[in-house]
Tab-separated table of C-alpha atoms in Angstrom:
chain	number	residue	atom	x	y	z
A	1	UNK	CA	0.000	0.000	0.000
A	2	UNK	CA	1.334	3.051	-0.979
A	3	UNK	CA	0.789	6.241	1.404
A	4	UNK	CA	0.338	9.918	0.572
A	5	UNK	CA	0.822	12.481	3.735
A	6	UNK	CA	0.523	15.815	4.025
A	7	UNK	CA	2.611	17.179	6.940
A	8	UNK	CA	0.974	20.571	8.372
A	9	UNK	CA	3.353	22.274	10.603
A	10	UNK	CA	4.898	26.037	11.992
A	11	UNK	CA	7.644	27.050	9.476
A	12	UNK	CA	10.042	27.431	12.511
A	13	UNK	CA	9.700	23.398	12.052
A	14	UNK	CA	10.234	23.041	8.200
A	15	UNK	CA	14.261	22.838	8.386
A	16	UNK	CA	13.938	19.819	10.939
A	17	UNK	CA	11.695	18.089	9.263
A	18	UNK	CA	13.179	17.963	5.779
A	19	UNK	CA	16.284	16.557	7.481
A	20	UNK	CA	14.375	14.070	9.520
A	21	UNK	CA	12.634	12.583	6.533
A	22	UNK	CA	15.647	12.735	4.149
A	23	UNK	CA	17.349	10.954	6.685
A	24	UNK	CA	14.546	8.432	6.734
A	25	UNK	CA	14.550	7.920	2.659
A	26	UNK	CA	18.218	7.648	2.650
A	27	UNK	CA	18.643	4.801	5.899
A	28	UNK	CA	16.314	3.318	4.184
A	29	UNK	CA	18.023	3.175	0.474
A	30	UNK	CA	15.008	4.684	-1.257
A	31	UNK	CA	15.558	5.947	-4.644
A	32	UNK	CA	13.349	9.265	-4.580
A	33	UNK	CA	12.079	12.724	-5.916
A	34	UNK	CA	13.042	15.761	-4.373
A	35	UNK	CA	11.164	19.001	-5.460
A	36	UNK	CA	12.872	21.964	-4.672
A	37	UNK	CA	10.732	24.872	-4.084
A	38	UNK	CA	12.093	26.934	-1.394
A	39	UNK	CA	15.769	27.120	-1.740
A	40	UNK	CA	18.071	26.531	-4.639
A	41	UNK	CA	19.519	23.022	-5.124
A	42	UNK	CA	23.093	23.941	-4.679
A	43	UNK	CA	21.827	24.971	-1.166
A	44	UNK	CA	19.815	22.257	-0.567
A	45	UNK	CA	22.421	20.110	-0.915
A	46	UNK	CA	24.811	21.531	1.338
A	47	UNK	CA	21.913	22.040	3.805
A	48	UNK	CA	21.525	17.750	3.480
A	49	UNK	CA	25.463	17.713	3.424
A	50	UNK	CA	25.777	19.868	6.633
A	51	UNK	CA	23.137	16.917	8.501
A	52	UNK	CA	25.356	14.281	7.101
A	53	UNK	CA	22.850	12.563	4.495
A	54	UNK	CA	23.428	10.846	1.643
A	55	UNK	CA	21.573	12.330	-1.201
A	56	UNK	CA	23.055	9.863	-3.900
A	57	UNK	CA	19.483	7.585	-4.566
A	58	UNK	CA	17.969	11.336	-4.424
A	59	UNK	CA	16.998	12.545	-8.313
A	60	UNK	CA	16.031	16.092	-7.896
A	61	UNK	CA	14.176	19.165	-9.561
A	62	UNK	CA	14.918	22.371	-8.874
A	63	UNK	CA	12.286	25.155	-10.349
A	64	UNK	CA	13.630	28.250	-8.172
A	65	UNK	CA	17.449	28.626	-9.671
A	66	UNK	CA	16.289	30.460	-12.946
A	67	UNK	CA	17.823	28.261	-15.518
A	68	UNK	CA	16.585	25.360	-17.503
A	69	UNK	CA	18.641	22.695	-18.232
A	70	UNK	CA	19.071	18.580	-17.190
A	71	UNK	CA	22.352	18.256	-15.506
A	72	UNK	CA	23.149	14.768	-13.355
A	73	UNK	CA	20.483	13.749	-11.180
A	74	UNK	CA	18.697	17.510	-11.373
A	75	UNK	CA	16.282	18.587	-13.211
A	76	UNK	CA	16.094	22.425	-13.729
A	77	UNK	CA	12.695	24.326	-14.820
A	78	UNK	CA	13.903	27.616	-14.973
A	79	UNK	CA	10.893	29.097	-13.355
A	80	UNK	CA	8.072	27.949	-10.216
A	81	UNK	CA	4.833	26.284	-13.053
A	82	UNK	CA	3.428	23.665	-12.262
A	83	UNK	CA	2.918	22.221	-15.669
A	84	UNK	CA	6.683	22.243	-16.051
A	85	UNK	CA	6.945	20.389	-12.666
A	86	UNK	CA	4.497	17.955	-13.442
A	87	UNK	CA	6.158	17.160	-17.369
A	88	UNK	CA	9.379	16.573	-15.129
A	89	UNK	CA	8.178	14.253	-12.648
A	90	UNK	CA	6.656	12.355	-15.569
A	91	UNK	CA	9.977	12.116	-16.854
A	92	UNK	CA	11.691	11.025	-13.976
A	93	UNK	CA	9.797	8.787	-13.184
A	94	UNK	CA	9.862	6.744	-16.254
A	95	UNK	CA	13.691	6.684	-16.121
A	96	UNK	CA	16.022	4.356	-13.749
A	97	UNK	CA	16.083	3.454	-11.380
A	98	UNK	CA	12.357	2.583	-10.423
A	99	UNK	CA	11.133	5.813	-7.820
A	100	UNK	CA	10.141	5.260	-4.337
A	101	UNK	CA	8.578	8.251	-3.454
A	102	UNK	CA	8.251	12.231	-4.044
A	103	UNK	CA	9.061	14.603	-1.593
A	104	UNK	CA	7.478	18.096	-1.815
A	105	UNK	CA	9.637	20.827	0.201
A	106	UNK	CA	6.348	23.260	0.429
A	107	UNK	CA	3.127	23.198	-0.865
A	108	UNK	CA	2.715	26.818	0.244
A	109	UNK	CA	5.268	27.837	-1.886
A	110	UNK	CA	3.413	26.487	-5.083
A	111	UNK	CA	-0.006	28.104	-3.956
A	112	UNK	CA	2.347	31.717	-3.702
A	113	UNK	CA	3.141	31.206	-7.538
A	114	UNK	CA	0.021	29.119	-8.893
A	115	UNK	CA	-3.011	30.212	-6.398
A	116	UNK	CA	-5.103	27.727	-4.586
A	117	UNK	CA	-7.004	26.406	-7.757
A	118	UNK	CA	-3.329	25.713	-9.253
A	119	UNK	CA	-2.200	24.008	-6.376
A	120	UNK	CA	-5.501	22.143	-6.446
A	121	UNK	CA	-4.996	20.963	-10.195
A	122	UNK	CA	-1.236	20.546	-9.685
A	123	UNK	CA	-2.552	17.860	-6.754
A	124	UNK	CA	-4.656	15.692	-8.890
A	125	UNK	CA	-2.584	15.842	-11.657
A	126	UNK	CA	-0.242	14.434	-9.674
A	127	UNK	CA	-2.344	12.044	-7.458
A	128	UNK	CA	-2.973	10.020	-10.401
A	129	UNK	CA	0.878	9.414	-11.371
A	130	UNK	CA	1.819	8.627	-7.934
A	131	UNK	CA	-0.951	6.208	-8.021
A	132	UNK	CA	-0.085	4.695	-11.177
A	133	UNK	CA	3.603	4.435	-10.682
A	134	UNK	CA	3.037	2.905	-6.740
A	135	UNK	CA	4.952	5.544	-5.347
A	136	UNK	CA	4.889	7.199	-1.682
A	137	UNK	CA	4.241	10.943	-1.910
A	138	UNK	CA	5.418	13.387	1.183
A	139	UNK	CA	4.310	16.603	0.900
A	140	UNK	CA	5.110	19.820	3.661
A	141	UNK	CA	2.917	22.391	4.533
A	142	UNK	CA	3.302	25.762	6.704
A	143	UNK	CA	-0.026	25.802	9.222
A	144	UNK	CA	-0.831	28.975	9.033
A	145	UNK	CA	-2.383	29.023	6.318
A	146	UNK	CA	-5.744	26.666	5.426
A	147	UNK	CA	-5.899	23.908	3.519
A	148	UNK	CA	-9.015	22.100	3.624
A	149	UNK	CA	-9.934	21.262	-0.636
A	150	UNK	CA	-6.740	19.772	-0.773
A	151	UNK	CA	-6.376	17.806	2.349
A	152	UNK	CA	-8.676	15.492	0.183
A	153	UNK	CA	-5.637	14.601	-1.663
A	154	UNK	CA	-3.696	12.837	1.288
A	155	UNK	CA	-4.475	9.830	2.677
A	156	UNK	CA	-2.758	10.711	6.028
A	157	UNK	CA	-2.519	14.241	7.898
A	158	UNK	CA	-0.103	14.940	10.177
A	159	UNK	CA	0.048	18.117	12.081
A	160	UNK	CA	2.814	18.944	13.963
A	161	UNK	CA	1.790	22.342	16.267
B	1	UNK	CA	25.808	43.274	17.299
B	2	UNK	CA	22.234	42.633	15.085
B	3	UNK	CA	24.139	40.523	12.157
B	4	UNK	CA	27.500	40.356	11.863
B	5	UNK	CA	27.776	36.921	14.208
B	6	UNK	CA	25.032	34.931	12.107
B	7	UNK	CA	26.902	35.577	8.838
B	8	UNK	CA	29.155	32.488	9.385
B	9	UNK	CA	26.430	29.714	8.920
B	10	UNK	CA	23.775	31.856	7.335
B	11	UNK	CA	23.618	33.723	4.056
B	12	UNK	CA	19.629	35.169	4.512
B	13	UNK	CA	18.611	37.179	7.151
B	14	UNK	CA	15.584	38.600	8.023
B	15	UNK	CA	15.710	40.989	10.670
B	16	UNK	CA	12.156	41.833	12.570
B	17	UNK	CA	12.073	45.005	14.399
B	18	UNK	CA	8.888	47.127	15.566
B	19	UNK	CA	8.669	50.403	14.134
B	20	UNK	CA	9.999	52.496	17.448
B	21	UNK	CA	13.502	50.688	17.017
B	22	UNK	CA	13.371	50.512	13.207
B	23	UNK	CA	15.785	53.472	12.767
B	24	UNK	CA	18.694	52.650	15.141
B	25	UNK	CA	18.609	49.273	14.171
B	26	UNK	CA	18.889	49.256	10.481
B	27	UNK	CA	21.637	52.225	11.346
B	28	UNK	CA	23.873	49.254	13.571
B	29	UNK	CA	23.026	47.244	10.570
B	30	UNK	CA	24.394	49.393	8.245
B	31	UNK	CA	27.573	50.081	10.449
B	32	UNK	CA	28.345	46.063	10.669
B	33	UNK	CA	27.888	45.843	6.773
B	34	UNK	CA	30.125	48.858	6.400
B	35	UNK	CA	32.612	46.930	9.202
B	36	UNK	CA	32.720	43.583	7.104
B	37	UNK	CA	32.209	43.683	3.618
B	38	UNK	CA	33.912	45.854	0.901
B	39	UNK	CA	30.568	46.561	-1.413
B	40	UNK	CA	27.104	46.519	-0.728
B	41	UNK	CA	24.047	46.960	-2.140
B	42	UNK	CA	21.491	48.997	-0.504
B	43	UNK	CA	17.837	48.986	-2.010
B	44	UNK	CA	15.869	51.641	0.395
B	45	UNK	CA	12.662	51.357	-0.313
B	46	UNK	CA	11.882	53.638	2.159
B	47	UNK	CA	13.368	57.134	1.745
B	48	UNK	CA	15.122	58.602	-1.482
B	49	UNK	CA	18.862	58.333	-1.916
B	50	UNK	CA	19.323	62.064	-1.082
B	51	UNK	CA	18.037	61.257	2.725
B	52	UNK	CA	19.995	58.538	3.226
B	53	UNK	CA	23.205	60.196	2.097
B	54	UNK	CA	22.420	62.920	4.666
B	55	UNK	CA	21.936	59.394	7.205
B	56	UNK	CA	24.724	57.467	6.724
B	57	UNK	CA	27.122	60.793	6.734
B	58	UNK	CA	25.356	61.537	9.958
B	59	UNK	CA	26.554	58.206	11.655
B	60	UNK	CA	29.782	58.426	10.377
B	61	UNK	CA	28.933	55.688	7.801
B	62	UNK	CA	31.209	55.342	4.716
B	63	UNK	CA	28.470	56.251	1.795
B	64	UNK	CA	31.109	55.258	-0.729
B	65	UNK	CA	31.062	51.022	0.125
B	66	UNK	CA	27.644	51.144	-0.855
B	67	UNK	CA	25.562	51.205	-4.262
B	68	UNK	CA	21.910	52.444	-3.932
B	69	UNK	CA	18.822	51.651	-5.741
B	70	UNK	CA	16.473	54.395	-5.059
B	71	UNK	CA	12.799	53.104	-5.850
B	72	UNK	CA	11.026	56.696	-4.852
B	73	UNK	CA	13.210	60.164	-6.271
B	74	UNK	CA	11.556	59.271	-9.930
B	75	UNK	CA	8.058	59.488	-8.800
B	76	UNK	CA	8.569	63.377	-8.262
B	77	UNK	CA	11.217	64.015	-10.231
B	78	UNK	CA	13.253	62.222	-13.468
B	79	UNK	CA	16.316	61.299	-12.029
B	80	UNK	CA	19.441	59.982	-14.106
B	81	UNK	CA	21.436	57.065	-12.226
B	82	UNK	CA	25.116	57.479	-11.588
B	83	UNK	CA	27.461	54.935	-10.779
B	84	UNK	CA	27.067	54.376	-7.229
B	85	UNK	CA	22.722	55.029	-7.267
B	86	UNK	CA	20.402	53.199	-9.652
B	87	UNK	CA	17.127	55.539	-9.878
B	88	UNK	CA	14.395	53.189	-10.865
B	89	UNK	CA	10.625	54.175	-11.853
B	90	UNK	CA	8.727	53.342	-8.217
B	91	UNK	CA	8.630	51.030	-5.489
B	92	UNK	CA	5.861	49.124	-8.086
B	93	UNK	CA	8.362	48.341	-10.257
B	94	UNK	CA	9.328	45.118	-9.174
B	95	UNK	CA	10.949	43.885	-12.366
B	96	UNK	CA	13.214	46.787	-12.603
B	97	UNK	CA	14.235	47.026	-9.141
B	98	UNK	CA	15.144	42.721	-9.693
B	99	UNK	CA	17.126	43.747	-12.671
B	100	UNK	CA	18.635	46.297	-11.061
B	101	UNK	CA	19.709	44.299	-8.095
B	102	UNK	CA	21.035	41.778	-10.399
B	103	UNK	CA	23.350	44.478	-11.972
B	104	UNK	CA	24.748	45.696	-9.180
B	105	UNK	CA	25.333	42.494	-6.933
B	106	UNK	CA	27.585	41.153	-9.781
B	107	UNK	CA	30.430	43.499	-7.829
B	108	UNK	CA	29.214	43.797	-4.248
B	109	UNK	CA	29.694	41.008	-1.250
B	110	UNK	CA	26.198	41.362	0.306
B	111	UNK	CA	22.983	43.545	0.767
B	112	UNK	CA	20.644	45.275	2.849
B	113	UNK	CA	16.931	45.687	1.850
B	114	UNK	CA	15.108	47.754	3.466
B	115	UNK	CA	12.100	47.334	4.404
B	116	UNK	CA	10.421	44.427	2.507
B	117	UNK	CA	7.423	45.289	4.482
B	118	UNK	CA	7.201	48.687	2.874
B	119	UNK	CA	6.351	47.090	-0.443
B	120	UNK	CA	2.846	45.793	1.197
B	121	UNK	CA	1.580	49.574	0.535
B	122	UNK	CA	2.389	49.392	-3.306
B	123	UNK	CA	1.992	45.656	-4.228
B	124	UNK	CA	-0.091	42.631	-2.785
B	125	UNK	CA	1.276	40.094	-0.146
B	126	UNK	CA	1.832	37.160	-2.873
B	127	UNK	CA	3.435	40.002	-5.382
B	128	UNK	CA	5.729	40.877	-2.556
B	129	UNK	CA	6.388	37.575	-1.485
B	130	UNK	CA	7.479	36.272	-5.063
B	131	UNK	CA	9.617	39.321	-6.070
B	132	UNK	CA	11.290	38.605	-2.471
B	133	UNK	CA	12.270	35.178	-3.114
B	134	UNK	CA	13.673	36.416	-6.299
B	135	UNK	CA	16.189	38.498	-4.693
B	136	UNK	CA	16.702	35.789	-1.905
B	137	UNK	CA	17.407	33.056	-4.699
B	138	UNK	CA	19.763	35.743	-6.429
B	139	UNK	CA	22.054	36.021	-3.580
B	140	UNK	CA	22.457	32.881	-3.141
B	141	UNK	CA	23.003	31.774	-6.092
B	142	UNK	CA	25.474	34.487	-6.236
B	143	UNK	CA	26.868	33.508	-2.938
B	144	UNK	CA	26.518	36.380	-1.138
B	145	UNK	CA	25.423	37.452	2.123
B	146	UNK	CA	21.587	39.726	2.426
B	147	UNK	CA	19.775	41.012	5.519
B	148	UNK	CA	16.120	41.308	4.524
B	149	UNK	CA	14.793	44.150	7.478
B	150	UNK	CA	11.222	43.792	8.099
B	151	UNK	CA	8.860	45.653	10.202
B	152	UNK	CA	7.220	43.926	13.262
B	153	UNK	CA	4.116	45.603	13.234
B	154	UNK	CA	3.216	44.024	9.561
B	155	UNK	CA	4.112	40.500	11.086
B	156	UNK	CA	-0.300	39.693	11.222
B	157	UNK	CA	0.235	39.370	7.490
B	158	UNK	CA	1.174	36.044	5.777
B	159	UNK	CA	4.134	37.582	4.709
B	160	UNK	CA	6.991	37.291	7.453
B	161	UNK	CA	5.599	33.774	8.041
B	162	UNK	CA	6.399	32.916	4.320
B	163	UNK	CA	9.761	34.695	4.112
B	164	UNK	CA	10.900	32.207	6.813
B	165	UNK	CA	10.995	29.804	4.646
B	166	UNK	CA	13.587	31.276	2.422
B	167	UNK	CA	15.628	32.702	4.953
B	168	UNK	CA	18.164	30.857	6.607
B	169	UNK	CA	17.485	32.734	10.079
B	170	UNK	CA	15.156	35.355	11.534
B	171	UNK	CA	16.327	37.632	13.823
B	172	UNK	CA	13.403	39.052	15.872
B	173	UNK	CA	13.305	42.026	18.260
B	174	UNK	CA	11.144	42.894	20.713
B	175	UNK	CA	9.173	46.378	21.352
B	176	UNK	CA	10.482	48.140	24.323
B	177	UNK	CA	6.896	48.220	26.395
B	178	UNK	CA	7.438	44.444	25.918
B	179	UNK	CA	10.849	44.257	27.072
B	180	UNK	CA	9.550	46.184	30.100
B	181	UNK	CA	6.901	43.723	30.359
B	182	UNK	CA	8.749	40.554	30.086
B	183	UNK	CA	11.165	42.011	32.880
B	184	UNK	CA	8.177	43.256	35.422
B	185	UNK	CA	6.892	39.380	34.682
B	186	UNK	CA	10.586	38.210	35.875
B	187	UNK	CA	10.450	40.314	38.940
B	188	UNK	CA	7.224	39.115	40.191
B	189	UNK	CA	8.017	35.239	39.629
């Protein structure tokens, strides 16, 4: 059975949390998707570095850096769409190796650049390619904002307060 | 010190301050940016470039590490940009003031922009929040150091909450009347 959670918690909290469930995906050998929404890859990874976790079974895209390009186990997208996101997860997910899971860094952070109907479209979209590809899906979001229509998207809420 | 020791591990910083200590804070700010860092670029978006000139010689603050971008001289009078001030067309020019920060980070160590919060009166929160991430993602991609200075009192908006996010640390201050507060509450216990 494959899971989808939402995790609702302060944005004091988001840093922690990444790191706890990268740390998880990588003790566990996962291969995985990364989206990067809040902070540049190049960051990211030094952020991961700095906690001591091995990002190699971690494929990644980044849509914040402003470029668009493939380059080793990144994706770039040049911009925050969703579309684009969507195409690249697609695409990533039909390569090797096989994908455990997808790991959103914010869902907030796509409903700043797409608005809440976006986000919403951008979730079922997805919902159906996680389905069909028997992936886990992990997705962060800040609690103080709402997010009631899309809670229906999870099959597990966490909030962390 | 408001900064200067975070710099080591952190490259964003967003500094919270209520409006009463708004002025001598961003002033020690300016000093420890003057203290460390060769260049910097300054985008006021709260008083015009003339003002701040008069400020920073006021406080003994070298005016000639920084480069300005002055987002308000051009909405009363056409302005020409020399090279160490970058007149753009308002504070609602959000593209232009991003280019413009682009431009002028390519030769300058770090930056001070102040306030973010100021924008709120020209632009909506999500506008604000975007075209702040921008200039967040910039400097680090750039790999430079930024204080972002906020203003406490706008803190009931979305916005500070978001700009966490991006930043790698928030530096909050408290109001004095708290301070005072938080002190009598000490005393009593």
């Amino acid at each position: 059975m494959n899971k989808k959670m939402i995790i609702v918690l302060p944005v004091e909290e988001f840093e922690g949390e990444i790191a706890d469930i990268m740390r998880n995906f990588s003790e566990s050998k996962k291969n995985g998707i990364y989206l990067c929404l809040n902070k540049p890859i190049n960051y990211r990874i030094e952020l991961l570095n700095r906690q001591k976790i091995n990002i190699n079974n971690v494929f990644f895209i980044d849509s914040i850096s402003g470029m668009e390009k493939e380059e080793g186990n990144t994706i770039f997208l040049g911009n925050i769409s969703s579309k684009k996101i969507i195409s690249a997860i697609a695409k990533m997910i039909v390569g090797e190796p096989k994908k455990d899971y997808l790991f959103i860094e914010s869902l907030r952070t796509l409903e700043i650049y797409e608005g809440e109907a976006g986000l919403s479209d951008f979730l079922m979209k997805l919902n159906k390619k996680i389905i069909e590809n028997k992936m886990d899906m992990i997705a962060l979001a800040t609690n103080h904002t709402e997010h009631g229509k899309i809670l229906t998207y999870f099959d597990k809420v966490i909030n962390i307060k | 010190m408001v900064v200067k020791e975070y710099f080591s591990e952190n490259s964003i910083l967003l500094v919270v301050v209520p409006k009463e200590q708004y002025l001598a804070k961003t002033i020690e700010i300016l000093k420890e940016l003057e203290m460390s860092m060769e260049k910097i670029c300054y985008v006021c978006l709260t008083q015009p470039y003339s003002a701040l000139s008069d400020l920073l010689k006021k406080n003994n603050i070298d005016k000639d590490k920084f480069r300005f971008i002055d987002v308000l001289t051009n909405t009363v009078q056409n302005t020409n940009s020399t090279s160490n001030c970058t007149y753009v067309s308002g504070p609602s020019a959000l593209t232009e003031i991003g280019v413009a920060f682009s431009k002028i980070t390519e030769n300058t160590n770090g930056s001070l922009i102040d306030s973010i919060t100021s924008l709120l009166v020209y632009e909506d929160e999500n506008s604000v929040i975007r075209f702040t991430h921008s200039l967040m993602t910039k400097t680090r991609i750039q790999e430079m150091k930024a204080v972002f200075i906020a203003l406490k009192e706008d803190t009931n908006t979305n916005l500070i909450k978001d700009l966490y996010m991006f930043s790698d640390k928030v530096i909050y201050f408290s109001s004095i009347k708290s301070q005072i507060s938080e002190i009598m509450k000490g005393e009593r216990q």
